[in-house]
Short mmCIF file of C-alpha atoms in Angstrom, two decimals:
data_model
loop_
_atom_site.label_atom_id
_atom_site.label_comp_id
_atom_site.label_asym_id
_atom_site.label_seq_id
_atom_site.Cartn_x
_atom_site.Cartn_y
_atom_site.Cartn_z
CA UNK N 8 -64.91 -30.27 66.95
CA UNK N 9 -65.08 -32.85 63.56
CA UNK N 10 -62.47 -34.45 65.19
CA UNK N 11 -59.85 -33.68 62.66
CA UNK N 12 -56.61 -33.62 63.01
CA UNK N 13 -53.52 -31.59 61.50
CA UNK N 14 -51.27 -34.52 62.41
CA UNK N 15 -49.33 -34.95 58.87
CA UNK N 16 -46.50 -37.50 57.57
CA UNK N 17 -43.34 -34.66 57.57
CA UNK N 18 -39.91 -34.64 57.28
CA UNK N 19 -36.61 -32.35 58.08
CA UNK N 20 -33.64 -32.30 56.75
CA UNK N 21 -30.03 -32.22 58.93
CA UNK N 22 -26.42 -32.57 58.23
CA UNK N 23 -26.34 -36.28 58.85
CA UNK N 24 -29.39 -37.25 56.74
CA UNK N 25 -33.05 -36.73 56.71
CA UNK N 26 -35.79 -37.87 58.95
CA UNK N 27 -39.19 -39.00 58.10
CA UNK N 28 -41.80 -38.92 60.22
CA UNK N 29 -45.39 -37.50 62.08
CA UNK N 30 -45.91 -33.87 63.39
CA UNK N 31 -48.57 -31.17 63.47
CA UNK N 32 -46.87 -28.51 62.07
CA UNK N 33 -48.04 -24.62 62.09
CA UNK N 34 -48.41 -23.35 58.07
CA UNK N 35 -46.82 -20.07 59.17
CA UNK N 36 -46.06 -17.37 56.83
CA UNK N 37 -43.76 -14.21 59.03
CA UNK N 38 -44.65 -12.03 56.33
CA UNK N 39 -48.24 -11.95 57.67
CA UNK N 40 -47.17 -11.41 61.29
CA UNK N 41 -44.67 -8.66 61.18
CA UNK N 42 -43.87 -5.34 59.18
CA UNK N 43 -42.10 -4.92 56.44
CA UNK N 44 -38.05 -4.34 57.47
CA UNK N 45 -38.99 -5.25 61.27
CA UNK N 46 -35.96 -7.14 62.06
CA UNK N 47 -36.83 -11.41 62.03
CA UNK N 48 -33.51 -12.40 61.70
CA UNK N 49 -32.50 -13.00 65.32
CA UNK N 50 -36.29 -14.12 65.80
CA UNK N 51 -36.30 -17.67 66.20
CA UNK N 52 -39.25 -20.07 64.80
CA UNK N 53 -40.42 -20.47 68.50
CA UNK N 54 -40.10 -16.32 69.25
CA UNK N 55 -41.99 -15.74 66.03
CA UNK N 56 -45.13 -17.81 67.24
CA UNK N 57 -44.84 -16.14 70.34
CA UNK N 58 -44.65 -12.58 69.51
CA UNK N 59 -48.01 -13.19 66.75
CA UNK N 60 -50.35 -15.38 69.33
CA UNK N 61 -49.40 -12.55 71.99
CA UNK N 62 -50.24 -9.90 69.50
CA UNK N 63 -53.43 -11.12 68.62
CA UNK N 64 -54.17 -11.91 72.55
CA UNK N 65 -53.11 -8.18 73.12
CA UNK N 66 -55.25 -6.72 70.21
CA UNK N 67 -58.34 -8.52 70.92
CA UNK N 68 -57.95 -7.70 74.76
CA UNK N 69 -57.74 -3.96 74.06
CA UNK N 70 -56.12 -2.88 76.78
CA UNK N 71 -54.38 0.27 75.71
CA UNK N 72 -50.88 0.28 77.18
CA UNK N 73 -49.79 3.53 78.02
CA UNK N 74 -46.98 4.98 80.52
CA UNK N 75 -49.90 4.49 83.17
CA UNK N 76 -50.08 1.09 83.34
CA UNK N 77 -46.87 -0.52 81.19
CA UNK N 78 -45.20 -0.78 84.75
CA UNK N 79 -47.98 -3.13 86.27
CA UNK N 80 -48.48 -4.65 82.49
CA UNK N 81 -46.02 -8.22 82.46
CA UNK N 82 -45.20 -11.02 80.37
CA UNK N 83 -45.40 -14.51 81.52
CA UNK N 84 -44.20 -17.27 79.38
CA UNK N 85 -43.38 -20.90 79.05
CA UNK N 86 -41.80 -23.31 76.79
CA UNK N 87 -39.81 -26.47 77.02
CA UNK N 88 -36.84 -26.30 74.96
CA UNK N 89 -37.46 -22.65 73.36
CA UNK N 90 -35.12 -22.02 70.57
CA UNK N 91 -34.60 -25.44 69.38
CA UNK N 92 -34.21 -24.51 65.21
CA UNK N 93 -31.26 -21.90 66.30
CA UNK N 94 -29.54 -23.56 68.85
CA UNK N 95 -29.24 -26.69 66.59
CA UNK N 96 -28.18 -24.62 63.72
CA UNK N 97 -25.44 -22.94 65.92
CA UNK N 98 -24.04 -26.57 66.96
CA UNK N 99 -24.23 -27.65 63.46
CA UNK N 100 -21.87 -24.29 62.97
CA UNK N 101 -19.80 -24.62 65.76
CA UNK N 102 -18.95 -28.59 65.41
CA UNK N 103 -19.18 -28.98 61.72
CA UNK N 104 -18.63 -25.55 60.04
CA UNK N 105 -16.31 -22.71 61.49
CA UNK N 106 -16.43 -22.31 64.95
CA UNK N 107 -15.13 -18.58 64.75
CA UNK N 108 -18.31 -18.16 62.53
CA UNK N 109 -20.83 -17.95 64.89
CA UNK N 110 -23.49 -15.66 64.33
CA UNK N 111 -22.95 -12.65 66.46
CA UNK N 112 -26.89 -12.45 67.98
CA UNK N 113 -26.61 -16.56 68.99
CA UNK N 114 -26.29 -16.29 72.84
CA UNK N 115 -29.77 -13.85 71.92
CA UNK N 116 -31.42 -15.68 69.89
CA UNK N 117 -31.50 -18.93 72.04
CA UNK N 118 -32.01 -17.91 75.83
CA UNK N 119 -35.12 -19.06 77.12
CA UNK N 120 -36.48 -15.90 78.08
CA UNK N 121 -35.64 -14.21 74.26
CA UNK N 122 -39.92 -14.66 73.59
CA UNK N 123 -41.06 -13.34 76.78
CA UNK N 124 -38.76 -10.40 75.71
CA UNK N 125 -39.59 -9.25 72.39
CA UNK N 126 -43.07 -9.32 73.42
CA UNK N 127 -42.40 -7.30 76.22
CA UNK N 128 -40.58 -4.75 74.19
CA UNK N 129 -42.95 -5.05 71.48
CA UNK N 130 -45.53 -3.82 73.14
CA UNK N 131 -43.95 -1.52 75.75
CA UNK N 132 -44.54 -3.95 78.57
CA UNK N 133 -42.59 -3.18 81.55
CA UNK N 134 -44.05 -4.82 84.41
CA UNK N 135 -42.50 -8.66 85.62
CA UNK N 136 -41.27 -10.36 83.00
CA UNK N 137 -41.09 -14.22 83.59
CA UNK N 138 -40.14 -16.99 81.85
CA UNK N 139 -40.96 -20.81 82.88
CA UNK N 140 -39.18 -23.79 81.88
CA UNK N 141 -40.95 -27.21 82.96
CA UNK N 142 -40.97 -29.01 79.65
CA UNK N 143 -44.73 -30.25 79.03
CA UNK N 144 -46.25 -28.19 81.35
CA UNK N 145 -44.22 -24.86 81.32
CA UNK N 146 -47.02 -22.75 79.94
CA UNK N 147 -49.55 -24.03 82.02
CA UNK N 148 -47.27 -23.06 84.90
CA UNK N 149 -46.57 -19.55 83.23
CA UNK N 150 -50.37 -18.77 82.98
CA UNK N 151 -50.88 -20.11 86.51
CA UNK N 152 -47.82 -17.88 88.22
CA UNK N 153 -48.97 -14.69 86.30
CA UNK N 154 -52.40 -15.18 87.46
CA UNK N 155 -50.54 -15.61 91.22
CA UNK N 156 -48.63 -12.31 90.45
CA UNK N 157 -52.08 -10.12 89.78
CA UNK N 158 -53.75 -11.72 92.85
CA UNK N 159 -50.69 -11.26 95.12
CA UNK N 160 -50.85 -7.24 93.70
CA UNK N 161 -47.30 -7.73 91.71
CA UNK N 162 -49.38 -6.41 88.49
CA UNK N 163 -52.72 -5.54 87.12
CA UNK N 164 -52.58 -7.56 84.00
CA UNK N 165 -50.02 -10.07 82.67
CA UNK N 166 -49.56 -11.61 78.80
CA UNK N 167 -49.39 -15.12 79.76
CA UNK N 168 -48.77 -18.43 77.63
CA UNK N 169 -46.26 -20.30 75.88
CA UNK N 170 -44.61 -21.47 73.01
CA UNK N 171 -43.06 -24.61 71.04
CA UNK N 172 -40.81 -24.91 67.91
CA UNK N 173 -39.08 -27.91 68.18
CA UNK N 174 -40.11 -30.20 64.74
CA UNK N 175 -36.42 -29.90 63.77
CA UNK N 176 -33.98 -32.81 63.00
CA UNK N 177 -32.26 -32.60 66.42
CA UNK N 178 -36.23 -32.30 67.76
CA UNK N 179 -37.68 -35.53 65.87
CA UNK N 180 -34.20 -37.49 66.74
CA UNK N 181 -34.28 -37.00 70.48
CA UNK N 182 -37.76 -37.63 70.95
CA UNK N 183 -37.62 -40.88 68.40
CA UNK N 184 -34.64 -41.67 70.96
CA UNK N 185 -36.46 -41.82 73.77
CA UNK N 186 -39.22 -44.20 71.87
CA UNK N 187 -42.37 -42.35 72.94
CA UNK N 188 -43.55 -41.39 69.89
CA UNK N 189 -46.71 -42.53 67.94
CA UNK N 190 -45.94 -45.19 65.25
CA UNK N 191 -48.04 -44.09 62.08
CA UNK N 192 -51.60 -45.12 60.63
CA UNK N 193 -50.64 -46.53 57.20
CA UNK N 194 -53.80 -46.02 56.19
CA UNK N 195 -54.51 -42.48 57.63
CA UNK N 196 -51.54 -40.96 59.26
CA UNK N 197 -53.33 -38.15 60.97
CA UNK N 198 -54.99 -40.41 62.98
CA UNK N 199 -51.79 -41.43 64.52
CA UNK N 200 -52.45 -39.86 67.98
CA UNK N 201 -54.83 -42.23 69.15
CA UNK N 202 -55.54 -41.04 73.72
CA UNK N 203 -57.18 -43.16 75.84
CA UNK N 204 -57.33 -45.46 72.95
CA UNK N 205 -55.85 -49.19 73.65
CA UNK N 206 -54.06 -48.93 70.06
CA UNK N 207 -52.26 -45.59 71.28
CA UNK N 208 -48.55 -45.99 70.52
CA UNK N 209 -47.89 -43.10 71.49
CA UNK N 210 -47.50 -38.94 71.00
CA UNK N 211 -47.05 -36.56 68.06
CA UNK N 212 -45.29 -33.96 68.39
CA UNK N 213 -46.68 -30.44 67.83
CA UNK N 214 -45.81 -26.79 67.66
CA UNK N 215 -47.38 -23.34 67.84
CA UNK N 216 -47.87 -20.86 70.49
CA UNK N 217 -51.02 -19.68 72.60
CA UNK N 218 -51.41 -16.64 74.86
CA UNK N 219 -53.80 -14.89 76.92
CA UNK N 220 -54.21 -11.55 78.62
CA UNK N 221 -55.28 -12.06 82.22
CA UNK N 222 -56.14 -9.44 83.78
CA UNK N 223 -57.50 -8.20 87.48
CA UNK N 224 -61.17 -8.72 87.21
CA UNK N 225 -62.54 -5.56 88.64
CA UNK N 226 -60.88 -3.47 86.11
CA UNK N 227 -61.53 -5.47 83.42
CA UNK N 228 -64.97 -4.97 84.38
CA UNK N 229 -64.73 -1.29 85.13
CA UNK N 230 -63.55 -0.87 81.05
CA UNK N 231 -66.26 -3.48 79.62
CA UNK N 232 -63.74 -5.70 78.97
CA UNK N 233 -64.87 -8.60 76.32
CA UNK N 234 -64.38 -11.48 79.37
CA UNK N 235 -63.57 -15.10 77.88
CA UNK N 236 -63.97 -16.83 81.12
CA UNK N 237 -62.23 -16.11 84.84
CA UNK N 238 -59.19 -17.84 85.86
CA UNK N 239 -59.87 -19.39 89.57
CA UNK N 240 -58.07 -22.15 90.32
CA UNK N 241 -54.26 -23.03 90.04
CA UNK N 242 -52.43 -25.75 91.60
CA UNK N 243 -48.88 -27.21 91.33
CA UNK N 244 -47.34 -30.25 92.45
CA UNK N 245 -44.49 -32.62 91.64
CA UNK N 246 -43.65 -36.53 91.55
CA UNK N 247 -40.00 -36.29 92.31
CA UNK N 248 -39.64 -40.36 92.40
CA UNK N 249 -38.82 -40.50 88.67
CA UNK N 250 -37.65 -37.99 85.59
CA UNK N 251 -40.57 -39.27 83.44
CA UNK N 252 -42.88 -41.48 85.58
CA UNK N 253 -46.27 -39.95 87.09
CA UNK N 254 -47.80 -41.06 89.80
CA UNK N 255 -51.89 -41.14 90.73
CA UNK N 256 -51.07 -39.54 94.29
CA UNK N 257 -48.95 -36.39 92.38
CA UNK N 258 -51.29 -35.56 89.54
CA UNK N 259 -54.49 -35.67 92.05
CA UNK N 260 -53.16 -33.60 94.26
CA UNK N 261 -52.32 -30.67 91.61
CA UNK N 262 -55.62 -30.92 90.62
CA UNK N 263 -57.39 -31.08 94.05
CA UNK N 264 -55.11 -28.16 95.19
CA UNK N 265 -56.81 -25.93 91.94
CA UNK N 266 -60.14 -26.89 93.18
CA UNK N 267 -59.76 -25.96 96.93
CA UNK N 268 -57.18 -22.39 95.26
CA UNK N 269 -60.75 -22.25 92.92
CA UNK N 270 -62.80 -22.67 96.47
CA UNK N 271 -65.51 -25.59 95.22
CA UNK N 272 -66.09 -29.34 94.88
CA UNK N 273 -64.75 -31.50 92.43
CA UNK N 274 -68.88 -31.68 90.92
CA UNK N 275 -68.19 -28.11 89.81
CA UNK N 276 -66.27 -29.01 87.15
CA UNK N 277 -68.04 -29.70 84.07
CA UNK N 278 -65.41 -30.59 81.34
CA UNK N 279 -61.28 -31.55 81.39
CA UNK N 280 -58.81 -30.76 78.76
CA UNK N 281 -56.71 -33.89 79.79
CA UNK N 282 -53.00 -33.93 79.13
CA UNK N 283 -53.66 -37.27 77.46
CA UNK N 284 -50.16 -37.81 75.72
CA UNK N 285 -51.42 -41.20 74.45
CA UNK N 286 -48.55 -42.97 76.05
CA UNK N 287 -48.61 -46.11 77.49
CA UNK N 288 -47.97 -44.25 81.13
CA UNK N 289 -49.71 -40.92 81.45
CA UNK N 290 -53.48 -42.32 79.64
CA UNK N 291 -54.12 -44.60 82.61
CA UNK N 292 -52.00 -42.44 85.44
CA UNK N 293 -54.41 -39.85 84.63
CA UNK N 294 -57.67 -41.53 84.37
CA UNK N 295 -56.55 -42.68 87.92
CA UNK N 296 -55.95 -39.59 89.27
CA UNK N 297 -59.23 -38.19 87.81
CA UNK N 298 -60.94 -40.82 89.69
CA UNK N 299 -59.29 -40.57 92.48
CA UNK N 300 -60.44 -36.71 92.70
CA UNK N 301 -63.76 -37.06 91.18
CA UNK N 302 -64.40 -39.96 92.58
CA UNK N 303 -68.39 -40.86 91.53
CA UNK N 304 -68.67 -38.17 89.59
CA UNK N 305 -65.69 -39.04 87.32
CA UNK N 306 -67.63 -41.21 85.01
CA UNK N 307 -70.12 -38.59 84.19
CA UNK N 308 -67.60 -35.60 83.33
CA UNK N 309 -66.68 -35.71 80.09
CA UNK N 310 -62.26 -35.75 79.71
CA UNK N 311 -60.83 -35.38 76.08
CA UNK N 312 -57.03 -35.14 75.17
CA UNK N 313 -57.24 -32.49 72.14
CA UNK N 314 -54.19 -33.99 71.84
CA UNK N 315 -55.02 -36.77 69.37
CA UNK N 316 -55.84 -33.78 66.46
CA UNK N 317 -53.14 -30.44 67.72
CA UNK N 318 -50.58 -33.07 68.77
CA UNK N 319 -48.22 -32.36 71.58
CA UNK N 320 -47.05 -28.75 72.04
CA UNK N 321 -45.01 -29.77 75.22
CA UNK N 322 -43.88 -26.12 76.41
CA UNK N 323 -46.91 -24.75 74.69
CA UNK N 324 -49.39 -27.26 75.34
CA UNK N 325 -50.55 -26.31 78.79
CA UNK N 326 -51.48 -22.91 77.23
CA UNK N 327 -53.11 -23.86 73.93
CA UNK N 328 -55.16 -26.38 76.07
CA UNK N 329 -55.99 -23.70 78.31
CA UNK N 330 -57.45 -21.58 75.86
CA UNK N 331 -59.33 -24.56 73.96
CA UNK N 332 -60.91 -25.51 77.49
CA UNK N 333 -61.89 -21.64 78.06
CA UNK N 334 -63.07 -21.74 74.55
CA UNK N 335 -65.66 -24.97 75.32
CA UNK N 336 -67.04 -22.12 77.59
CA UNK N 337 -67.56 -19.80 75.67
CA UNK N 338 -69.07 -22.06 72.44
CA UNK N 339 -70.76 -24.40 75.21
CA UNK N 340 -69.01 -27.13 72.98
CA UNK N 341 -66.82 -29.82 74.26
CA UNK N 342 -64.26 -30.96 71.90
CA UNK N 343 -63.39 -34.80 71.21
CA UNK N 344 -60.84 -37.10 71.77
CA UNK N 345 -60.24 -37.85 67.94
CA UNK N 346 -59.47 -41.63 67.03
CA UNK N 347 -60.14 -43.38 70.00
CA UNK N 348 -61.69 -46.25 68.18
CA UNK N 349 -60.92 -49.18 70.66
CA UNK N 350 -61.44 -48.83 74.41
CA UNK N 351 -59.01 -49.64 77.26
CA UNK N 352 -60.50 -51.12 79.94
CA UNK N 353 -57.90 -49.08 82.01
CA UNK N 354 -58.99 -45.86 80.56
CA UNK N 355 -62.94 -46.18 80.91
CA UNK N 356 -64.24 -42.75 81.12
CA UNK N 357 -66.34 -40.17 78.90
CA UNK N 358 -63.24 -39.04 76.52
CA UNK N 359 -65.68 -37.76 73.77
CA UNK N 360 -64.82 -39.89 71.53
CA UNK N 361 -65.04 -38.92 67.53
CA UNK N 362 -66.26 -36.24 67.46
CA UNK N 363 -67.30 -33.07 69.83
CA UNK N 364 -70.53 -32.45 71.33
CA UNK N 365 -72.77 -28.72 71.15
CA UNK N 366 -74.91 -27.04 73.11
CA UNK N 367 -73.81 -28.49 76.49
CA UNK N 368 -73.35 -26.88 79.66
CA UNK N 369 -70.09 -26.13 80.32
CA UNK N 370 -69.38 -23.46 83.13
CA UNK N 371 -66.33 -24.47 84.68
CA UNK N 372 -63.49 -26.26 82.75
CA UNK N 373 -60.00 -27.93 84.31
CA UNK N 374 -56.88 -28.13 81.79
CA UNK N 375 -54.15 -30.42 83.28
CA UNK N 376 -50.57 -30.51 82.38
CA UNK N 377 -47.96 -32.90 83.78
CA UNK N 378 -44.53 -32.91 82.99
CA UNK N 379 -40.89 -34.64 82.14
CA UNK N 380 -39.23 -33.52 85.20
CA UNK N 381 -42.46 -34.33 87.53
CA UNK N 382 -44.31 -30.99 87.87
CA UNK N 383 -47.90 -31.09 87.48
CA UNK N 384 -49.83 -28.04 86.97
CA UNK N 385 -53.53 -27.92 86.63
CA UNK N 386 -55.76 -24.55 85.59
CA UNK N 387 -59.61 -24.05 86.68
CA UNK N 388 -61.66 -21.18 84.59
CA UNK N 389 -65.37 -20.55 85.37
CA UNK N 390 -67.52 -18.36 83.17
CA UNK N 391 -67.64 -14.98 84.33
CA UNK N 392 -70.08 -13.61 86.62
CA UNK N 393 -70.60 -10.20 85.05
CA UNK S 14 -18.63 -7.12 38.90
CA UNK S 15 -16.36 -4.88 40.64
CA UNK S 16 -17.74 -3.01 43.50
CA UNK S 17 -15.58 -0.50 46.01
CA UNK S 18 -15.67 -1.17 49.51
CA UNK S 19 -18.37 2.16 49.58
CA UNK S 20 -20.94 0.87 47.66
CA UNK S 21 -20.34 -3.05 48.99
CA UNK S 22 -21.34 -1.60 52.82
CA UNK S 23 -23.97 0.60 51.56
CA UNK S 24 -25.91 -2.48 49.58
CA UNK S 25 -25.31 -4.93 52.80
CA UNK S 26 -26.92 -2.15 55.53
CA UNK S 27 -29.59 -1.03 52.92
CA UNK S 28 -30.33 -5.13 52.15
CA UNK S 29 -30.07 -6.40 55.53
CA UNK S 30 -32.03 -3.60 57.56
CA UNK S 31 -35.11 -2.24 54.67
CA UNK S 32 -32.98 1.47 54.06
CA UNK S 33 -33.52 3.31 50.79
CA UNK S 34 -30.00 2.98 49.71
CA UNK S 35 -29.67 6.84 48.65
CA UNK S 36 -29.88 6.92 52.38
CA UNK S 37 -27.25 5.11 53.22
CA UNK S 38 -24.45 7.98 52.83
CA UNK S 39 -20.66 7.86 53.91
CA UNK S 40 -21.78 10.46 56.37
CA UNK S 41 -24.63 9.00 57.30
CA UNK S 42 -24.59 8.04 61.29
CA UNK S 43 -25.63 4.28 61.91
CA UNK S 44 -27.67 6.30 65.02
CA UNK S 45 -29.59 8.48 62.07
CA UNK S 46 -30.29 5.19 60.35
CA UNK S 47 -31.64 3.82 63.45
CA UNK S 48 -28.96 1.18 63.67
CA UNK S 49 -27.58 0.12 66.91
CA UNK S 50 -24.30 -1.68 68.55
CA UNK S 51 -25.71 -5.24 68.11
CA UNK S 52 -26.32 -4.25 64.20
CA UNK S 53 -23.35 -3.07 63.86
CA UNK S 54 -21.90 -6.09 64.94
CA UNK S 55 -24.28 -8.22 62.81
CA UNK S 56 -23.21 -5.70 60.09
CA UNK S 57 -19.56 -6.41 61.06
CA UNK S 58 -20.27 -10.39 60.87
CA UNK S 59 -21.54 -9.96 57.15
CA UNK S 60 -18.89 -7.74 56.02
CA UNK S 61 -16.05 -10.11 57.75
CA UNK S 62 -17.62 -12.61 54.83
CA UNK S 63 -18.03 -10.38 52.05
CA UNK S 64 -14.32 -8.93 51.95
CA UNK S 65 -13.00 -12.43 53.41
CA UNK S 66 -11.36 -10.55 56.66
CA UNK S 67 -11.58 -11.02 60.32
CA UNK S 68 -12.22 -7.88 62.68
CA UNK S 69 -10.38 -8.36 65.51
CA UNK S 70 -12.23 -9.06 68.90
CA UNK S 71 -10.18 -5.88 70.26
CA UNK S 72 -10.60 -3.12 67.49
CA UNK S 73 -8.59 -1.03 69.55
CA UNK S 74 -9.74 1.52 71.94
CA UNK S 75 -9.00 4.64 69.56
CA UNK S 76 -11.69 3.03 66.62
CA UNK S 77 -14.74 4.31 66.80
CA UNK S 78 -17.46 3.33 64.43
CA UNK S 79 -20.00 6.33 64.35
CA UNK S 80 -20.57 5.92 60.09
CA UNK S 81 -21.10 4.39 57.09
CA UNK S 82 -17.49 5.42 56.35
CA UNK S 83 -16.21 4.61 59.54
CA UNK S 84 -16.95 1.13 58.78
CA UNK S 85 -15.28 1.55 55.22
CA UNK S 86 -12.32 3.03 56.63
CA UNK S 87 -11.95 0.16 59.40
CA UNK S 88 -13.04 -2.64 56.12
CA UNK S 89 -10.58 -1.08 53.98
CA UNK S 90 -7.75 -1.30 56.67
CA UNK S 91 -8.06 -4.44 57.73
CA UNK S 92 -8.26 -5.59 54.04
CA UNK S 93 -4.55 -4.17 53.58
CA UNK S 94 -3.42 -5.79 56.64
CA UNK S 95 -4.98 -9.55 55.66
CA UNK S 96 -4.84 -9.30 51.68
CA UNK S 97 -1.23 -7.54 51.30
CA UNK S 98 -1.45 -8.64 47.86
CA UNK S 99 -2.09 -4.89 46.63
CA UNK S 100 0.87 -3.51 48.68
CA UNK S 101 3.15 -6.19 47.22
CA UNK S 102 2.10 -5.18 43.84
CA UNK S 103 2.81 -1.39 44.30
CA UNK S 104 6.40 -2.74 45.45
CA UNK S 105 6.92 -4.78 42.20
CA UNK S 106 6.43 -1.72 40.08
#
């Protein structure tokens, strides 16, 4: 809400040198998250942040999962590249080391779906287990589907989110490849991530997880369930013109079809958790399509990228965002865009700049994700009517 | 220090997966010590390092590893077969 950010200068070492430069890394300590001589060793980074944001999500929901229910209980997760650390370190072993000195739990430890697993067995979870892959905006997808699979009767209550681990050499290089990410502050480098801001060079990359336990409302409110907010709206679409370049038309109609899934107006909505990347392309895409679907309304609803202070989870972000826009509910808070110190006439709406703003009224909240690949994937949560 | 091939497996399973090592008997099962097939081939990767040998991708139908000295007996084996050196000395004598 201060506007902070945990955007720091890093590095990481690899075989052919070291690389310098920003991330918002997760201080994250296994010993705190698991048991003594519970086996972490075919846990990657990204399964580890998993398997502690969906314990805590689990714990606080306190659902008791018993032979009753674990069928109709699932796991729903996304993330973008998922076990980026142990994939590169196999390559590094395959290409540079021994090849006949692979570890033995590799193919394991890398699949995709290796998160959504161990949280499933973890907790005894045997209902659909799902794992989505569409880079920046998988977990938004994965919480969006497993609300889909309680409404459609498929299960009573689903672990949904995602998770990101990729601030590894082979991580930073790609992404410093593809010249999208933000140059640094010299001054102050964690105000690097600068959305909506004309000075934005571009993103930071993050990493971390975020889950949630959705569950079918009814029962949640037969067992006095502590009830964050309820999930309403969910709508997907795609711009399939270009791998990386959004369109107005694609990103307005994800988030109109969430409104008419949610069943109101666009003047409903009283704060967005924008996916504000602070590139050149998605900042005024976005502010577009927000106009396009808000249309006079749009410069009185306040849009923030939290962006500029978690930087960019990419899988994970859609989920984290999620939960941050949920949480604005709950605190009635909305949280700024940080460092947005010099407007863009192209991006000219209310992106809370600085800092974030109490004691407003904030009942029904849109996070949008939009993706590499083209899928866009936008979430609507209202505060429950109990 | 010189350590058998016993007390070598016994220290990697009671390291790598938290056992009290007086646990860890010859006759121990790797099913009483909650131990699994993918630990025993993670157990299997370590050891290959430790005693600088390979275990064959086909151990051969008729090998079964059901204990701590099952491994031993398989380590110890294969150790003859890729390090002759011992053999060779009990010829020169």
């Amino acid at each position: 809400m201060a506007g902070q950010s945990g955007i720091h200068l890093v590095s990481a070492d690899g075989p052919a040198g070291q690389h310098f430069g920003l991330a918002a890394p997760v201080l994250f300590d296994p010993e705190q998250h698991f048991a003594p001589g519970q086996k972490t060793d075919s846990l990657d980074r990204v399964s580890q942040f998993s398997l502690a944001a969906a314990g805590a999500a689990l714990r606080d929901s306190a659902i008791p999962v018993n032979t009753d229910n674990a069928g109709r209980f699932g796991v729903s997760l996304g993330t973008g590249m998922g076990a980026n650390k142990s994939l590169e370190d196999a390559y590094i072993q395959l290409l540079l080391r021994d090849p006949n000195r692979m570890k033995p739990l590799t193919i394991l430890t890398v699949m995709n779906n290796a998160s959504a697993a161990h949280i499933a067995m973890q907790h005894g979870l045997s209902g659909p287990n799902l794992t989505y892959s569409c880079a920046c905006a998988s977990s938004a997808m994965a919480v969006g589907e497993a609300w889909r699979q309680i409404r459609h009767g498929y299960a009573d209550a689903m672990v949904a989110g995602g998770a990101e681990a990729m601030l590894t050499f082979g991580g930073f290089k790609t992404w410093e490849a593809m010249r999208v990410l933000a140059i640094a502050d010299r001054n102050d480098p964690s105000a690097s991530c600068r959305p909506f801001s004309k000075n934005r060079s571009g993103l930071v990359l993050g990493e971390g997880a975020a889950m949630v336990v959705l569950e079918e409302r009814e029962a949640a409110l037969r067992r006095g369930a502590r009830i964050y907010a309820e999930l309403v709206g969910y709508g997907s679409s795609n711009d399939p013109a270009h791998i990386t370049k959004p369109t107005v038309d694609g990103q307005a109609r994800a988030m109109r079809l969430a409104l008419a899934d949610a069943g109101m107006n666009a003047d409903g909505v009283d704060y967005v958790n924008a996916h504000g990347t602070a590139t050149a392309l998605n900042d005024v895409t976005e502010t577009r399509a927000i106009k396009q679907v808000f249309g006079g309304c749009a410069y009185r609803l306040p849009v923030s990228s939290t962006k500029s202070m978690l930087g960019h989870l990419l899988g994970g972000a859609g989920a984290m965002e999620f939960v941050i826009a949920v949480l604005a509910i709950c605190h009635r808070a909305i949280p700024p865009t940080a460092h947005l110190d010099v407007p863009d006439p192209e991006c000219d709406l209310d992106y809370v700049p600085g800092v974030g703003r109490h004691d407003q009224d904030v009942r029904c909240v849109m996070s949008n994700s939009f993706a590499f690949g083209g899928t866009n994937a936008v979430l609507i949560a209202r505060q429950a009517d109990t | 220090m010189m350590k058998n091939t016993l007390e070598t497996v016994r220290e990697i399973l009671a390291k790598k997966y938290s056992l009290p090592i007086e646990s860890v008997t010859p006759e121990a099962t790797l099913e009483s010590l909650k131990l699994d097939s993918l630990d025993l081939i993670e157990t299997l990767f370590e050891v290959e390092d430790e005693f600088h040998i390979r275990v064959p991708q086909d151990r051969g139908e008729d090998v079964t590893i059901a204990t701590v000295q099952d491994i031993v007996t398989v380590v110890n084996k294969l150790i003859l077969q890729q390090h002759p050196a011992p053999l060779a000395g009990a010829q020169r004598l």
